Amino acid sequence: MSKEKQFVTEITPQGEDFSRWYIDVIKKSELMDYSPVRGCIVFRPDGFEIWEHMKDELDRRFKETGHRNAYFPMLIPESFFQKEKEHVEGFNPELPWVTEAGGEKLEERLAIRPTSETIIGHMYAKWVQSYRDLPLLINQWANVVRWEKRTLPFLRTTEFLWQEGHTAHETEEEARAETDQMLGIYKDFAENFLAIPVIVGQKTPSEKFAGAVDTYSIEAMMKDGRAVQAGTSHYLGTNFAVAFDIKYLDRENTQQFAHTTSWGMTTRMIGALIMVHGDDRGLALPPKVAPTQVVMIPIGPPKTREQVVGRVDELYKELKKAGVRVKVDDRSDVSPGWKFNEYEMRGVPLRLELGPRDMENGQVVLVSRLTGEKRMVAQADLVVEVERMLAEIQSGMLERAKQFRADHSYSVETLDEMKTLMEEKRGFALAGWCGSEACEKQVKEETGATSRNIPFEPFEHKTKCLVCGDKAQHTVVFARAY
């Protein structure tokens, strides 16, 4: 069997088994590998570089809005979790505990960080004394551990990487403005950096963050029609301030509790990126986040090889100087066709081919991973044309994902319609909801779909609850989710 033939058959088609396709792609493209600990993965260089590009872009945006980075311990005393009852009840099933160290049993159990509201609340109580200390705008890049029963690489792992922002403010108005601002940053980042369209809205009370007053989210649709919660922003009110005694003297010299927020985005976005854009050929990565944006492949017989490779190296330096993430594959032990397949599978947005005839004509061939279009480009215009094609691919990927979401978004009126939809099709369902937790729970039990959020801009406003038929208090997006 040829290398080319074998290569293609190693990836399960999406239509045959989407879950198997996903595992095949992330393994074959060397984004990760399994670790010896259940539910934990090793980020290989390409997978970690994708996260680095995400991290750098988000970090830039956070700092532009006045936030600064800090770091807090990953071990949190058990007593801290007892101070906010709803919070501990929400996280207790997922908490791993350290009970012994240095051969001795600890006086108090230490939780391995599932999130940092408690430890940060403890520190904020020390740092905040006056209104002059506010607002306090801090972000942390860290790892967290949640003992998941069912795991899936990137999307749901026992340990994952993330950023968590934690802020404290004088007033509810300021804290809510912060919550909205960070939600907007997440939306813009997802759509204009990752090319992932998202639905922005508020979580229902049963789905909000444990201890929050209100939780807001961005929800993305995968190619199997399931949802991924892509980012969340929480208005915590004074809940954690009361629990941890975060008080300040206001402008009238009166003691007040601070209003706090938290917001986060995780490495599950790598999984979302793969499931939103990938196809039967493998990964398809938006240029802004791709580890390699352009792969250069010299083509031709051995007698011209040295000259062609020499010119490729010159063009490589031009692209590198322009800030393009570019790689040259001049291996002679595999065919150009094998390389084409390999880099398509790895999701490299743009391929550059250069052969003897191209040398004579002063041109190169550029091939889009998104459309397969081949474009002859003058070598003298290479940098400009590469930048143009990368921008086209970036915007084209967003539009393609938007169209897929539109084609798989449905309007339902009754629970029976929802059942049929979830059994026979894939996608999101927009439905009316009376606000009753019992009705929401019944949808989940009978269809497997959960409320994703109450969208700020639904494509249609509903008037009746899909379960009980009473007047709808909200229009809600429902979907099966990861």
CSV table of C-alpha atoms in Angstrom, one decimal, residues 136-412:
chain,number,residue,atom,x,y,z
A,136,LEU,CA,-9.0,45.5,41.3
A,137,LEU,CA,-8.5,43.9,37.9
A,138,ILE,CA,-6.5,40.7,37.9
A,139,ASN,CA,-6.2,37.8,35.6
A,140,GLN,CA,-4.4,34.5,36.2
A,141,TRP,CA,-3.0,31.9,33.6
A,142,ALA,CA,-3.0,28.6,35.3
A,143,ASN,CA,-4.0,24.9,35.3
A,144,VAL,CA,-7.0,23.5,37.1
A,145,VAL,CA,-8.2,20.0,38.0
A,146,ARG,CA,-11.7,18.7,38.0
A,147,TRP,CA,-12.3,15.0,38.4
A,148,GLU,CA,-14.4,14.3,35.4
A,149,LYS,CA,-16.2,11.0,35.0
A,150,ARG,CA,-16.2,11.1,31.2
A,151,THR,CA,-13.3,12.7,29.5
A,152,LEU,CA,-12.4,13.7,25.9
A,153,PRO,CA,-9.1,15.3,24.9
A,154,PHE,CA,-9.1,19.1,25.0
A,155,LEU,CA,-12.9,19.3,25.4
A,156,ARG,CA,-13.2,17.7,28.8
A,157,THR,CA,-10.1,16.6,30.7
A,158,THR,CA,-9.2,16.1,34.3
A,159,GLU,CA,-6.5,18.8,34.2
A,160,PHE,CA,-6.8,21.7,31.7
A,161,LEU,CA,-5.2,25.1,31.1
A,162,TRP,CA,-7.1,28.3,31.2
A,163,GLN,CA,-7.2,31.9,32.2
A,164,GLU,CA,-9.5,33.2,35.0
A,165,GLY,CA,-10.1,36.8,35.5
A,166,HIS,CA,-11.2,38.1,39.0
A,167,THR,CA,-12.2,41.7,39.6
A,168,ALA,CA,-13.6,43.7,42.5
A,169,HIS,CA,-15.6,46.9,42.1
A,170,GLU,CA,-17.3,49.6,44.1
A,171,THR,CA,-20.7,49.2,42.6
A,172,GLU,CA,-23.0,46.7,40.9
A,173,GLU,CA,-23.1,48.9,37.9
A,174,GLU,CA,-19.3,48.8,37.5
A,175,ALA,CA,-19.1,45.1,38.1
A,176,ARG,CA,-21.8,44.4,35.6
A,177,ALA,CA,-20.1,46.6,33.0
A,178,GLU,CA,-17.0,44.5,33.6
A,179,THR,CA,-18.9,41.3,33.1
A,180,ASP,CA,-20.3,42.6,29.8
A,181,GLN,CA,-17.0,43.9,28.6
A,182,MET,CA,-15.2,40.6,29.1
A,183,LEU,CA,-18.1,38.7,27.4
A,184,GLY,CA,-17.7,41.0,24.4
A,185,ILE,CA,-13.9,40.3,24.3
A,186,TYR,CA,-14.6,36.6,24.3
A,187,LYS,CA,-17.1,36.9,21.5
A,188,ASP,CA,-14.8,39.0,19.3
A,189,PHE,CA,-11.9,36.7,20.0
A,190,ALA,CA,-13.8,33.6,19.1
A,191,GLU,CA,-15.2,35.0,15.9
A,192,ASN,CA,-12.4,37.2,14.6
A,193,PHE,CA,-9.4,35.2,15.9
A,194,LEU,CA,-10.6,31.6,15.9
A,195,ALA,CA,-13.2,32.1,13.2
A,196,ILE,CA,-15.8,30.4,15.4
A,197,PRO,CA,-19.3,32.0,15.4
A,198,VAL,CA,-20.9,32.1,18.8
A,199,ILE,CA,-24.3,32.7,20.4
A,200,VAL,CA,-24.1,35.3,23.2
A,201,GLY,CA,-26.5,35.1,26.1
A,202,GLN,CA,-27.4,34.5,29.7
A,203,LYS,CA,-27.4,31.1,31.4
A,204,THR,CA,-30.6,29.9,33.0
A,205,PRO,CA,-30.5,29.8,36.8
A,206,SER,CA,-29.9,26.0,36.9
A,207,GLU,CA,-26.9,26.3,34.5
A,208,LYS,CA,-25.2,29.3,36.0
A,209,PHE,CA,-21.8,29.2,37.8
A,210,ALA,CA,-22.0,28.0,41.4
A,211,GLY,CA,-22.1,31.1,43.6
A,212,ALA,CA,-22.8,33.6,40.8
A,213,VAL,CA,-25.8,36.0,40.6
A,214,ASP,CA,-25.8,35.8,36.8
A,215,THR,CA,-23.7,33.9,34.3
A,216,TYR,CA,-23.3,34.8,30.7
A,217,SER,CA,-21.8,32.6,28.0
A,218,ILE,CA,-20.8,32.3,24.3
A,219,GLU,CA,-21.9,29.0,22.8
A,220,ALA,CA,-20.4,27.4,19.6
A,221,MET,CA,-21.8,24.7,17.3
A,222,MET,CA,-19.6,21.8,16.4
A,223,LYS,CA,-19.9,19.9,13.1
A,224,ASP,CA,-21.9,17.1,14.8
A,225,GLY,CA,-24.4,19.7,15.9
A,226,ARG,CA,-23.4,19.6,19.5
A,227,ALA,CA,-22.6,22.7,21.6
A,228,VAL,CA,-19.5,23.7,23.3
A,229,GLN,CA,-19.6,26.4,26.0
A,230,ALA,CA,-16.8,28.5,24.7
A,231,GLY,CA,-16.4,31.1,27.4
A,232,THR,CA,-18.2,32.4,30.5
A,233,SER,CA,-18.4,35.7,32.4
A,234,HIS,CA,-20.0,35.8,35.8
A,235,TYR,CA,-21.4,38.7,37.9
A,236,LEU,CA,-20.9,37.4,41.5
A,237,GLY,CA,-22.6,40.2,43.2
A,238,THR,CA,-21.5,40.5,46.9
A,239,ASN,CA,-21.7,36.7,47.5
A,240,PHE,CA,-18.0,36.1,47.6
A,241,ALA,CA,-17.3,39.5,49.2
A,242,VAL,CA,-19.6,38.6,52.1
A,243,ALA,CA,-18.2,35.1,52.4
A,244,PHE,CA,-14.6,36.3,52.4
A,245,ASP,CA,-15.1,39.8,54.0
A,246,ILE,CA,-14.0,41.8,51.0
A,247,LYS,CA,-15.0,45.2,52.4
A,248,TYR,CA,-14.0,48.8,51.7
A,249,LEU,CA,-14.6,52.3,53.1
A,250,ASP,CA,-16.6,54.1,50.5
A,251,ARG,CA,-16.5,57.8,49.7
A,252,GLU,CA,-18.8,58.6,52.6
A,253,ASN,CA,-16.5,56.7,55.0
A,254,THR,CA,-19.0,53.8,55.3
A,255,GLN,CA,-18.1,50.1,55.1
A,256,GLN,CA,-19.4,48.4,52.0
A,257,PHE,CA,-19.0,45.0,50.4
A,258,ALA,CA,-17.3,44.9,47.0
A,259,HIS,CA,-19.0,43.6,43.9
A,260,THR,CA,-17.0,40.9,42.2
A,261,THR,CA,-16.8,39.2,38.8
A,262,SER,CA,-15.0,36.2,37.3
A,263,TRP,CA,-14.6,35.1,33.7
A,264,GLY,CA,-12.7,32.4,31.9
A,265,MET,CA,-11.7,30.6,28.7
A,266,THR,CA,-9.9,27.3,28.5
A,267,THR,CA,-8.0,24.9,26.3
A,268,ARG,CA,-11.3,23.3,25.4
A,269,MET,CA,-11.3,25.9,22.7
A,270,ILE,CA,-8.6,23.8,20.9
A,271,GLY,CA,-11.2,21.0,20.8
A,272,ALA,CA,-13.8,23.5,19.5
A,273,LEU,CA,-11.5,24.8,16.9
A,274,ILE,CA,-10.9,21.2,15.6
A,275,MET,CA,-14.6,20.3,15.6
A,276,VAL,CA,-15.8,23.5,14.0
A,277,HIS,CA,-13.4,23.7,11.1
A,278,GLY,CA,-12.0,20.1,10.5
A,279,ASP,CA,-13.1,17.9,7.7
A,280,ASP,CA,-12.4,14.4,6.3
A,281,ARG,CA,-8.9,15.5,5.3
A,282,GLY,CA,-8.1,16.4,8.9
A,283,LEU,CA,-7.5,19.7,10.6
A,284,ALA,CA,-8.3,23.0,9.1
A,285,LEU,CA,-6.8,25.8,11.1
A,286,PRO,CA,-7.6,29.6,10.8
A,287,PRO,CA,-4.4,31.4,9.8
A,288,LYS,CA,-4.4,33.6,12.9
A,289,VAL,CA,-4.0,30.6,15.3
A,290,ALA,CA,-2.2,28.1,13.0
A,291,PRO,CA,1.3,27.1,14.2
A,292,THR,CA,2.4,27.1,10.6
A,293,GLN,CA,0.6,29.5,8.2
A,294,VAL,CA,2.4,28.6,5.0
A,295,VAL,CA,4.3,25.4,4.1
A,296,MET,CA,6.8,25.7,1.2
A,297,ILE,CA,7.4,22.6,-0.9
A,298,PRO,CA,10.1,22.5,-3.6
A,299,ILE,CA,9.2,20.3,-6.6
A,300,GLY,CA,11.3,18.9,-9.4
A,301,PRO,CA,13.8,16.3,-10.6
A,302,PRO,CA,17.1,15.8,-8.8
A,303,LYS,CA,19.1,17.8,-11.4
A,304,THR,CA,17.2,21.0,-10.7
A,305,ARG,CA,16.6,20.4,-7.0
A,306,GLU,CA,19.5,22.5,-5.7
A,307,GLN,CA,18.5,25.6,-7.6
A,308,VAL,CA,14.8,25.2,-6.7
A,309,VAL,CA,15.6,24.7,-3.0
A,310,GLY,CA,17.9,27.7,-3.0
A,311,ARG,CA,15.1,29.9,-4.4
A,312,VAL,CA,12.7,28.5,-1.8
A,313,ASP,CA,15.1,29.5,0.9
A,314,GLU,CA,15.3,33.0,-0.4
A,315,LEU,CA,11.5,33.4,-0.5
A,316,TYR,CA,11.3,31.8,2.9
A,317,LYS,CA,13.4,34.6,4.3
A,318,GLU,CA,11.1,37.2,2.8
A,319,LEU,CA,8.0,35.7,4.3
A,320,LYS,CA,9.7,35.2,7.7
A,321,LYS,CA,10.8,38.8,7.7
A,322,ALA,CA,7.2,39.9,7.0
A,323,GLY,CA,6.0,38.0,10.1
A,324,VAL,CA,4.5,35.0,8.4
A,325,ARG,CA,4.8,31.7,10.3
A,326,VAL,CA,6.4,29.6,7.5
A,327,LYS,CA,8.0,26.2,7.1
A,328,VAL,CA,10.0,24.6,4.3
A,329,ASP,CA,9.7,20.9,3.7
A,330,ASP,CA,12.6,20.0,1.3
A,331,ARG,CA,12.7,16.3,2.2
A,332,SER,CA,13.7,14.1,-0.7
A,333,ASP,CA,12.6,10.7,0.7
A,334,VAL,CA,8.8,11.3,0.4
A,335,SER,CA,6.8,12.5,-2.6
A,336,PRO,CA,5.3,15.9,-3.1
A,337,GLY,CA,1.9,14.3,-3.1
A,338,TRP,CA,2.5,12.7,0.3
A,339,LYS,CA,3.6,16.1,1.6
A,340,PHE,CA,0.4,17.8,0.2
A,341,ASN,CA,-1.7,15.3,2.1
A,342,GLU,CA,0.3,15.6,5.3
A,343,TYR,CA,0.0,19.3,5.5
A,344,GLU,CA,-3.6,19.4,4.5
A,345,MET,CA,-4.2,16.9,7.4
A,346,ARG,CA,-2.3,19.2,9.8
A,347,GLY,CA,-4.5,22.1,8.8
A,348,VAL,CA,-1.8,24.4,7.4
A,349,PRO,CA,-3.9,27.2,5.7
A,350,LEU,CA,-1.7,27.8,2.7
A,351,ARG,CA,0.7,25.7,0.6
A,352,LEU,CA,3.4,27.1,-1.6
A,353,GLU,CA,4.7,25.0,-4.5
A,354,LEU,CA,7.8,25.9,-6.5
A,355,GLY,CA,9.2,23.9,-9.4
A,356,PRO,CA,11.6,24.4,-12.4
A,357,ARG,CA,8.9,25.8,-14.7
A,358,ASP,CA,7.8,28.2,-11.9
A,359,MET,CA,11.4,29.3,-11.6
A,360,GLU,CA,11.5,30.1,-15.3
A,361,ASN,CA,8.2,32.1,-15.1
A,362,GLY,CA,9.2,33.9,-11.9
A,363,GLN,CA,6.1,32.7,-10.1
A,364,VAL,CA,4.9,30.3,-7.4
A,365,VAL,CA,1.8,28.3,-6.9
A,366,LEU,CA,-0.3,29.1,-3.8
A,367,VAL,CA,-3.0,26.5,-2.7
A,368,SER,CA,-5.7,27.3,-0.2
A,369,ARG,CA,-6.5,24.6,2.4
A,370,LEU,CA,-10.0,26.0,2.7
A,371,THR,CA,-11.1,25.9,-0.9
A,372,GLY,CA,-8.4,24.0,-2.7
A,373,GLU,CA,-8.0,27.0,-5.1
A,374,LYS,CA,-4.6,27.2,-6.9
A,375,ARG,CA,-3.3,30.7,-7.6
A,376,MET,CA,-0.3,31.6,-9.7
A,377,VAL,CA,1.5,34.4,-8.0
A,378,ALA,CA,4.5,36.5,-9.2
A,379,GLN,CA,7.5,35.9,-6.8
A,380,ALA,CA,8.0,39.7,-6.6
A,381,ASP,CA,4.5,40.0,-5.1
A,382,LEU,CA,4.7,37.0,-2.9
A,383,VAL,CA,4.4,38.6,0.6
A,384,VAL,CA,1.4,40.8,-0.4
A,385,GLU,CA,-0.4,37.8,-2.1
A,386,VAL,CA,0.3,35.5,0.8
A,387,GLU,CA,-1.1,38.0,3.3
A,388,ARG,CA,-4.1,38.6,1.1
A,389,MET,CA,-4.8,34.8,0.8
A,390,LEU,CA,-4.4,34.3,4.5
A,391,ALA,CA,-6.9,37.0,5.2
A,392,GLU,CA,-9.3,35.5,2.7
A,393,ILE,CA,-9.0,32.1,4.3
A,394,GLN,CA,-9.5,33.5,7.8
A,395,SER,CA,-12.8,35.3,6.8
A,396,GLY,CA,-13.9,32.4,4.6
A,397,MET,CA,-13.6,30.0,7.5
A,398,LEU,CA,-15.8,32.2,9.7
A,399,GLU,CA,-18.4,32.6,6.9
A,400,ARG,CA,-18.4,28.8,6.3
A,401,ALA,CA,-18.9,28.1,10.0
A,402,LYS,CA,-21.7,30.7,10.2
A,403,GLN,CA,-23.5,29.0,7.2
A,404,PHE,CA,-23.2,25.6,8.8
A,405,ARG,CA,-24.7,27.0,12.0
A,406,ALA,CA,-27.5,28.6,10.1
A,407,ASP,CA,-28.2,25.4,8.2
A,408,HIS,CA,-28.4,23.5,11.5
A,409,SER,CA,-30.5,25.9,13.7
A,410,TYR,CA,-34.1,25.2,14.1
A,411,SER,CA,-37.3,26.6,15.6
A,412,VAL,CA,-39.4,24.3,17.7
